[in-house]
Short mmCIF file of C-alpha atoms and ligand atoms in Angstrom, two decimals:
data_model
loop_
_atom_site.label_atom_id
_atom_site.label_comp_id
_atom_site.label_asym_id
_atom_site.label_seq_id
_atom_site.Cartn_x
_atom_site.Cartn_y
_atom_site.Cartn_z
CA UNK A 1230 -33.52 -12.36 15.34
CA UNK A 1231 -30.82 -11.56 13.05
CA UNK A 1232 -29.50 -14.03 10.40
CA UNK A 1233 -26.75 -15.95 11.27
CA UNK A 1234 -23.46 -16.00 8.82
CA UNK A 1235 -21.07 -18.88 8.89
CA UNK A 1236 -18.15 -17.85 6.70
CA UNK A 1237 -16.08 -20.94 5.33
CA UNK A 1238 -12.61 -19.51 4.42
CA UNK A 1239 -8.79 -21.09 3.50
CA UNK A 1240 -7.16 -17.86 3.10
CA UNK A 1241 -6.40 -14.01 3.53
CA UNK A 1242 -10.63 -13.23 4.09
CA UNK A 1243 -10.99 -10.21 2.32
CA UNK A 1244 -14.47 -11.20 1.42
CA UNK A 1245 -14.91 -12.09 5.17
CA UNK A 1246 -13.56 -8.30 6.42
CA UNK A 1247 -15.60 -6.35 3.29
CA UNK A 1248 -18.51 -8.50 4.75
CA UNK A 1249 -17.93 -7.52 8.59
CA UNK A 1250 -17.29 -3.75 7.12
CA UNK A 1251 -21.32 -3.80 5.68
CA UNK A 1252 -22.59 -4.88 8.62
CA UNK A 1253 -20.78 -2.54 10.61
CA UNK A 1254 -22.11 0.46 8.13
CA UNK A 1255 -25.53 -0.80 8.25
CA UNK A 1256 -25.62 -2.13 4.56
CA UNK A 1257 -25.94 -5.96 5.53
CA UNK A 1258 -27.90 -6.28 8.83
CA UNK A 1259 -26.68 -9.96 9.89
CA UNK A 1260 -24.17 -11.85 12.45
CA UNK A 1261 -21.32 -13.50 11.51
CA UNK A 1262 -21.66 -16.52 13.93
CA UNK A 1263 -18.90 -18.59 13.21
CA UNK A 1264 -15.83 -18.46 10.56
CA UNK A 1265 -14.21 -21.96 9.93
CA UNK A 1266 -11.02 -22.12 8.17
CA UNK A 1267 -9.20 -25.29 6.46
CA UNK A 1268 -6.00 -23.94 7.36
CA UNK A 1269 -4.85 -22.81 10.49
CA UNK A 1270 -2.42 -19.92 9.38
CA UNK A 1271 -5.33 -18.13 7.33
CA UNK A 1272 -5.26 -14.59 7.45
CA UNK A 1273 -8.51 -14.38 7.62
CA UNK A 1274 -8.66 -16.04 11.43
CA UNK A 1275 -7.18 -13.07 12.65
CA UNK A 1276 -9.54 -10.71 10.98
CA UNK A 1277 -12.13 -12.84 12.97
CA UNK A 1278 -10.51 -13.00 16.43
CA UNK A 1279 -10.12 -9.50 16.30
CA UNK A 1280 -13.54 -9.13 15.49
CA UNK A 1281 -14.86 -11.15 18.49
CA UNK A 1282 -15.76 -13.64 16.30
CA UNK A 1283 -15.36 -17.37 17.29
CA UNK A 1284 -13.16 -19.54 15.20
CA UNK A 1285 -12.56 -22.97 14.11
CA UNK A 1286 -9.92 -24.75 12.30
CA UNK A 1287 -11.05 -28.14 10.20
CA UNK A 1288 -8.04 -29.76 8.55
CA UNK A 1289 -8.64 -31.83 5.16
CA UNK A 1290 -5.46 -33.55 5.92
CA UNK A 1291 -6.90 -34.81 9.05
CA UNK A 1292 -9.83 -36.80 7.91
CA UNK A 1293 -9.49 -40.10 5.43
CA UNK A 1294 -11.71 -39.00 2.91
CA UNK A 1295 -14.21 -36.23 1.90
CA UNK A 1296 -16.87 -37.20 3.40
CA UNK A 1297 -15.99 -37.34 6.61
CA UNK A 1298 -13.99 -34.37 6.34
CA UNK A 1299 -17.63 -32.85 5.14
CA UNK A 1300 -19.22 -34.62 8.26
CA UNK A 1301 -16.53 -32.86 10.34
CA UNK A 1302 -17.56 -29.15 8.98
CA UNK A 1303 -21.07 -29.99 9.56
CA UNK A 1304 -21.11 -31.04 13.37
CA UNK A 1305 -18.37 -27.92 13.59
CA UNK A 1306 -20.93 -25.59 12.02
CA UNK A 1307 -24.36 -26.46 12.97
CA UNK A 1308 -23.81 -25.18 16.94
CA UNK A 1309 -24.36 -22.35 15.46
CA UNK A 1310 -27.40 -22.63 13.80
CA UNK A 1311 -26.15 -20.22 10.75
CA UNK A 1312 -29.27 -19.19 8.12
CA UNK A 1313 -26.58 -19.23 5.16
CA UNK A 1314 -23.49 -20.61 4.91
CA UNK A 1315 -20.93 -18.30 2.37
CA UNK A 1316 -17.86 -19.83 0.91
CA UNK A 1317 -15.17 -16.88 0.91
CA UNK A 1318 -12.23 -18.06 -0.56
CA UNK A 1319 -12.36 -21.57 0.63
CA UNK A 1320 -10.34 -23.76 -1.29
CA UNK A 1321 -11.80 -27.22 -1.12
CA UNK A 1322 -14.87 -29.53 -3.27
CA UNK A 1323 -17.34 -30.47 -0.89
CA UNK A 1324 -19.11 -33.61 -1.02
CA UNK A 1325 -23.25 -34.26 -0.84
CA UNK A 1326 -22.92 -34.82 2.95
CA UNK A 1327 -22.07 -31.39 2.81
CA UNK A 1328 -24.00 -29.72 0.24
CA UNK A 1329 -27.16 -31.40 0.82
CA UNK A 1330 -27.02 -30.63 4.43
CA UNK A 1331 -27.85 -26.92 3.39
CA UNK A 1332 -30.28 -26.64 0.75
CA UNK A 1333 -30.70 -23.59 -0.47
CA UNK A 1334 -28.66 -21.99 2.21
CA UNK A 1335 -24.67 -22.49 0.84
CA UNK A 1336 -23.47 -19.64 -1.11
CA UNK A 1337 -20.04 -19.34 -3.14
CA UNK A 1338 -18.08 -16.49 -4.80
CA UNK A 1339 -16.26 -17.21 -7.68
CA UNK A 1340 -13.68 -15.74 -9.31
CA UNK A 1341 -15.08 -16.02 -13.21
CA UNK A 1342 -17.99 -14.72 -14.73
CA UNK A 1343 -19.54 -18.54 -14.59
CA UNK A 1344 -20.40 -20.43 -16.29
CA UNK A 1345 -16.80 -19.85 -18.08
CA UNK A 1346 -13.63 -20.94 -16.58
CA UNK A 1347 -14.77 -22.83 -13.80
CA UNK A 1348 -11.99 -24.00 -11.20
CA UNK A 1349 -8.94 -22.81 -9.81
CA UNK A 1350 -6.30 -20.25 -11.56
CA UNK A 1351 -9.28 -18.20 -13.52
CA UNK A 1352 -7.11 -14.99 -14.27
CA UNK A 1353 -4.33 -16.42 -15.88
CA UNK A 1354 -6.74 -18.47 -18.23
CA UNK A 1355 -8.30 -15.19 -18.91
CA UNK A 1356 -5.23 -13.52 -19.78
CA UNK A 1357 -4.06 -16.69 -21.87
CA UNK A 1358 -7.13 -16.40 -23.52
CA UNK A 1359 -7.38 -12.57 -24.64
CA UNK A 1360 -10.32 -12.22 -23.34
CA UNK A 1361 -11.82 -8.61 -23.03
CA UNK A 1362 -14.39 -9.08 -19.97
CA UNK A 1363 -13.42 -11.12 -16.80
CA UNK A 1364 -15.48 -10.67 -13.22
CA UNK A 1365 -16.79 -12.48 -10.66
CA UNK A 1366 -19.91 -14.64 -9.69
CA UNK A 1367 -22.08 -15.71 -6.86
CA UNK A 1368 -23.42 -19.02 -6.83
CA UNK A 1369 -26.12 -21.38 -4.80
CA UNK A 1370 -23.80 -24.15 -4.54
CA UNK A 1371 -24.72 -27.45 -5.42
CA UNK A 1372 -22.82 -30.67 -5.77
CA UNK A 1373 -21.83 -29.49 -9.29
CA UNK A 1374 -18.31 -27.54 -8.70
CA UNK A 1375 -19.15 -23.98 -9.59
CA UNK A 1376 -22.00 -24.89 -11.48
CA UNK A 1377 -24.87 -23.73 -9.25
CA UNK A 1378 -27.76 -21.41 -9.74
CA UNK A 1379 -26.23 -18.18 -10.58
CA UNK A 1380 -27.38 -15.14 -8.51
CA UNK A 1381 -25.00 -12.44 -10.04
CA UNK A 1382 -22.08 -11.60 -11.40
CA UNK A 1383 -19.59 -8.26 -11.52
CA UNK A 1384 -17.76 -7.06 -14.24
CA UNK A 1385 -14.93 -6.17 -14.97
CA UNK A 1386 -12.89 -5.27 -17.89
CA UNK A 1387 -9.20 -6.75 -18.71
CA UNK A 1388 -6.99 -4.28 -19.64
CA UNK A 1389 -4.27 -3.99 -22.03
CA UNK A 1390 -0.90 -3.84 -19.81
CA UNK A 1391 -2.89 -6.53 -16.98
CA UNK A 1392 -1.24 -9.09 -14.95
CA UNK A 1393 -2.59 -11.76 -13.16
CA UNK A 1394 -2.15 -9.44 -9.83
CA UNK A 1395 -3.16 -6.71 -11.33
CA UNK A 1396 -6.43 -8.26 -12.70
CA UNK A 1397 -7.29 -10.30 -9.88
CA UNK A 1398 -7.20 -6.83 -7.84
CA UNK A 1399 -9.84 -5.82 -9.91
CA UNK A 1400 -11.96 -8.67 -9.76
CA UNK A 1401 -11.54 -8.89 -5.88
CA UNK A 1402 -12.53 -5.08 -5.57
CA UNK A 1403 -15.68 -6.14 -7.38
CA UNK A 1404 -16.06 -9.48 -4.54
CA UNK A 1405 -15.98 -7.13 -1.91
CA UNK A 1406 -18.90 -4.80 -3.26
CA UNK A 1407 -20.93 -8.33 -4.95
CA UNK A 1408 -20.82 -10.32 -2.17
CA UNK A 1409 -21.99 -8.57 0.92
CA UNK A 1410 -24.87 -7.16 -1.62
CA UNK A 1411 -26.15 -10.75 -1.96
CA UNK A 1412 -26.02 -11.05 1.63
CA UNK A 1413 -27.75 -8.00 2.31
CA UNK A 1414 -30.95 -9.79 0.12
CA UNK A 1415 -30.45 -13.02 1.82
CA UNK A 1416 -30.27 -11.50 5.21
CA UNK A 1417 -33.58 -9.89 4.02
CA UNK A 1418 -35.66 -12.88 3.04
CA UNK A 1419 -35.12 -11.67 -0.71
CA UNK A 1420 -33.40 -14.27 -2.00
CA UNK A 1421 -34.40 -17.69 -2.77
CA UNK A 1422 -33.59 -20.61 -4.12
CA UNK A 1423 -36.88 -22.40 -5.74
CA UNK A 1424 -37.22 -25.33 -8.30
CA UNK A 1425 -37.84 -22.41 -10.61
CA UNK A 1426 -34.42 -20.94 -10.30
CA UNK A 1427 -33.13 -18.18 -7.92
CA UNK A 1428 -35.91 -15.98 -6.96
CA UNK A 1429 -35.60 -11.92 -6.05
CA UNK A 1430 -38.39 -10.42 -4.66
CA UNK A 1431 -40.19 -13.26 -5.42
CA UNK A 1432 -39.14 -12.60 -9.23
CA UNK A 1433 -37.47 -15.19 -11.07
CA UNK A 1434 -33.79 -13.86 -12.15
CA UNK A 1435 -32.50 -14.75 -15.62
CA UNK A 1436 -29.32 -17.69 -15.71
CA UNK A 1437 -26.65 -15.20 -15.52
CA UNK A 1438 -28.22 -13.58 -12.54
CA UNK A 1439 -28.06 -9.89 -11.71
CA UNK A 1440 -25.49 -7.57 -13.34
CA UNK A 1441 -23.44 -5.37 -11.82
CA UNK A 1442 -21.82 -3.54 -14.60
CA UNK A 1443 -18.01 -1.98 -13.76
CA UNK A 1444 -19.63 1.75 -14.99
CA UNK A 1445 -21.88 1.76 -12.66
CA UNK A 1446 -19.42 1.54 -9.43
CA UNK A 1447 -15.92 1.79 -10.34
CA UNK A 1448 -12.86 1.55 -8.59
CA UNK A 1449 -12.95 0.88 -5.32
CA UNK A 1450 -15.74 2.05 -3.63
CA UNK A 1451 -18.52 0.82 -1.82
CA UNK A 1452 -22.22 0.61 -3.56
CA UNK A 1453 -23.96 3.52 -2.11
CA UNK A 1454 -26.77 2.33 0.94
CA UNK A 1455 -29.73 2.66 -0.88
CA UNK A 1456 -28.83 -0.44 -3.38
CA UNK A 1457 -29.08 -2.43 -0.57
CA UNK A 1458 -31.55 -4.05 0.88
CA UNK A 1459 -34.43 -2.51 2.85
N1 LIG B 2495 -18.13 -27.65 -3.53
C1 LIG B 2495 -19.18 -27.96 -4.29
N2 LIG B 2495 -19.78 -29.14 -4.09
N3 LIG B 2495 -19.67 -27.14 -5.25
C2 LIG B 2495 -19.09 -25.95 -5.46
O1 LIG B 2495 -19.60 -25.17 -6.39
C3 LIG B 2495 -17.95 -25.56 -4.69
C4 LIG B 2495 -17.49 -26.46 -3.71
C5 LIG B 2495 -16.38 -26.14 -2.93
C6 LIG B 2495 -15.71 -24.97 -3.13
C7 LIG B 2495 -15.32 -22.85 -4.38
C8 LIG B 2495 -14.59 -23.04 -5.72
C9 LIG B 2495 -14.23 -21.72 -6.37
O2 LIG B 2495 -14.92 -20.72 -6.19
C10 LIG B 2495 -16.13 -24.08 -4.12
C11 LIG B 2495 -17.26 -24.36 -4.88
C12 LIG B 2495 -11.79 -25.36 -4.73
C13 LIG B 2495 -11.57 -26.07 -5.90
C14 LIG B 2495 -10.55 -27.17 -5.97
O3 LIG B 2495 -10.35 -27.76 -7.01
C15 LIG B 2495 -12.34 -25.77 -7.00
C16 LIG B 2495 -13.30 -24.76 -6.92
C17 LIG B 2495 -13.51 -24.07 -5.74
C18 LIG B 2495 -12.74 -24.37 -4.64
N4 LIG B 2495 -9.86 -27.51 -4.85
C19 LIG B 2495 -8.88 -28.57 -4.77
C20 LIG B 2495 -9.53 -29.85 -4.22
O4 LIG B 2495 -9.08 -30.91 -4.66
C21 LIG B 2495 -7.79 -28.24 -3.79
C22 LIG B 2495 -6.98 -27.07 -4.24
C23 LIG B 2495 -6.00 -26.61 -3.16
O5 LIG B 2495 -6.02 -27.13 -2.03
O6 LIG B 2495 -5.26 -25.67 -3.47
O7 LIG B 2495 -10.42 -29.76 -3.36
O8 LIG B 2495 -13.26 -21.68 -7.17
C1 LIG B 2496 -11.32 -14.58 -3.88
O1 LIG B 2496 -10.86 -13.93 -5.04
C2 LIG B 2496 -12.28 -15.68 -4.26
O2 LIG B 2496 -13.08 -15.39 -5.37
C3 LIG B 2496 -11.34 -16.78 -4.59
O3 LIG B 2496 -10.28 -16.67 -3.68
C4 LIG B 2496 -10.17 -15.34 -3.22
C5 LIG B 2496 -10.29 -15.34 -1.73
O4 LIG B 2496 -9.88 -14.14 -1.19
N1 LIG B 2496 -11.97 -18.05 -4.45
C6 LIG B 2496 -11.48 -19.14 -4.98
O5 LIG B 2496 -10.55 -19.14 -5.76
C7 LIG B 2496 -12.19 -20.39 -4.55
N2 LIG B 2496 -11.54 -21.51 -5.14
P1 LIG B 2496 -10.09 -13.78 0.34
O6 LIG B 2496 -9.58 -14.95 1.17
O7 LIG B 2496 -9.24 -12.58 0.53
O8 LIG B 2496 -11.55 -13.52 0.56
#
């Protein structure tokens, strides 16, 4: 049985189509069952539909408060009995009801190297701040807002003459190599959350979780086959 892939998504889903575009070479053997946006003019709906993947649209505006909003995703998502659930450029905190439904199985990418500059607008508080190294990090997600068990991060360097577009195209080049790598160990029965930390191969990663350095795959190409999983 292959694992099943619900993608949670607000926006464009470049994360979702770079995901779909590993399974389709082979890198990430997995299904996306299900992608759920909470807005029903994302981009990334189409990418789905055209796909043949089913859709649904959850509104926050349409539910009183965050937890039933949560309970709404939940009853939405579990017909489809996904394995892991991937945030991919969804823009909204989930609650316990939420996050506790999924132990272990909710995965985010983040547009930092956590644990610095948590929350929304990270590249302009990385230009603001001069900073030299920016990147992007894959989470567990817990009820903590981007403060889950990291399982790795991509870097990136800033450059001298960056904006924030040109800097979050860098980043996101990285997201679309990062993520569907930590899938491809998930999908694999690599990866694992334990009261230990986040286990690979049954190893115990360090906090920051793996590296993926920017001289090891730059630009925009995809990590060669063999650095994913078996
Ligand atoms: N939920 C929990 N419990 N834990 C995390 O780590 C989460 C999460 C939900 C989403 C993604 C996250 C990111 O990668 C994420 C991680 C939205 C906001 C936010 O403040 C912050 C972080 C992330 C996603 N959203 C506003 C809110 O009030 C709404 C902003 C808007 O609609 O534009 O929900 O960055
Ligand atoms: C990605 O850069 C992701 O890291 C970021 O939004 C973008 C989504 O792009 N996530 C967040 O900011 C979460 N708050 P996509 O829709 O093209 O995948």
């Amino acid at each position: 049985m292959s694992h099943r892939l619900v993608v949670l998504i607000s926006g464009r889903g470049t994360n979702l189509q770079a995901i779909l575009e590993a399974i389709a070479r082979d890198q990430l053997t997995a299904e996306v069952a299900l992608v759920v946006s909470s807005r029903a003019d994302a981009g990334g709906l189409d990418i789905a539909t055209r796909a043949g993947i089913p859709t649904a649209v959850v509104r926050r505006k349409e539910y009183p408060g965050r937890a039933e909003f949560d309970q709404a995703l939940c009853k939405v998502i579990d017909d489809h009995h996904p394995d892991t659930l991937v945030l991919a450029g969804f823009m909204h905190v989930l609650g316990p009801e939420f996050v506790n439904h999924y132990p272990g199985r909710l995965l985010n990418i983040h547009p930092s190297l956590l644990p610095h500059y948590r929350g929304l607008d990270t590249h302009a508080r990385v230009l603001a701040a001069g900073d030299s190294d920016h990147g992007c990090s894959v989470h567990f997600v817990t009820e903590e807002l981007d403060g889950g068990p990291l399982i790795a991060r991509a870097l990136v360097p800033v450059l001298a003459n960056d904006t924030e577009e040109t800097l979050s195209k860098r980043v996101q080049s990285r997201e679309h190599v990062l993520y569907p790598l930590v899938l491809s160990w998930r999908a694999s029965g690599r990866l694992r959350l334990t009261e230990k930390g986040v286990e690979l191969d049954g190893r115990l990663l360090p906090p920051e979780g793996f590296q993926l350095d920017w001289e090891d795959h730059p630009g925009p190409v995809s990590v060669a086959a063999s650095d994913f999983g078996r």
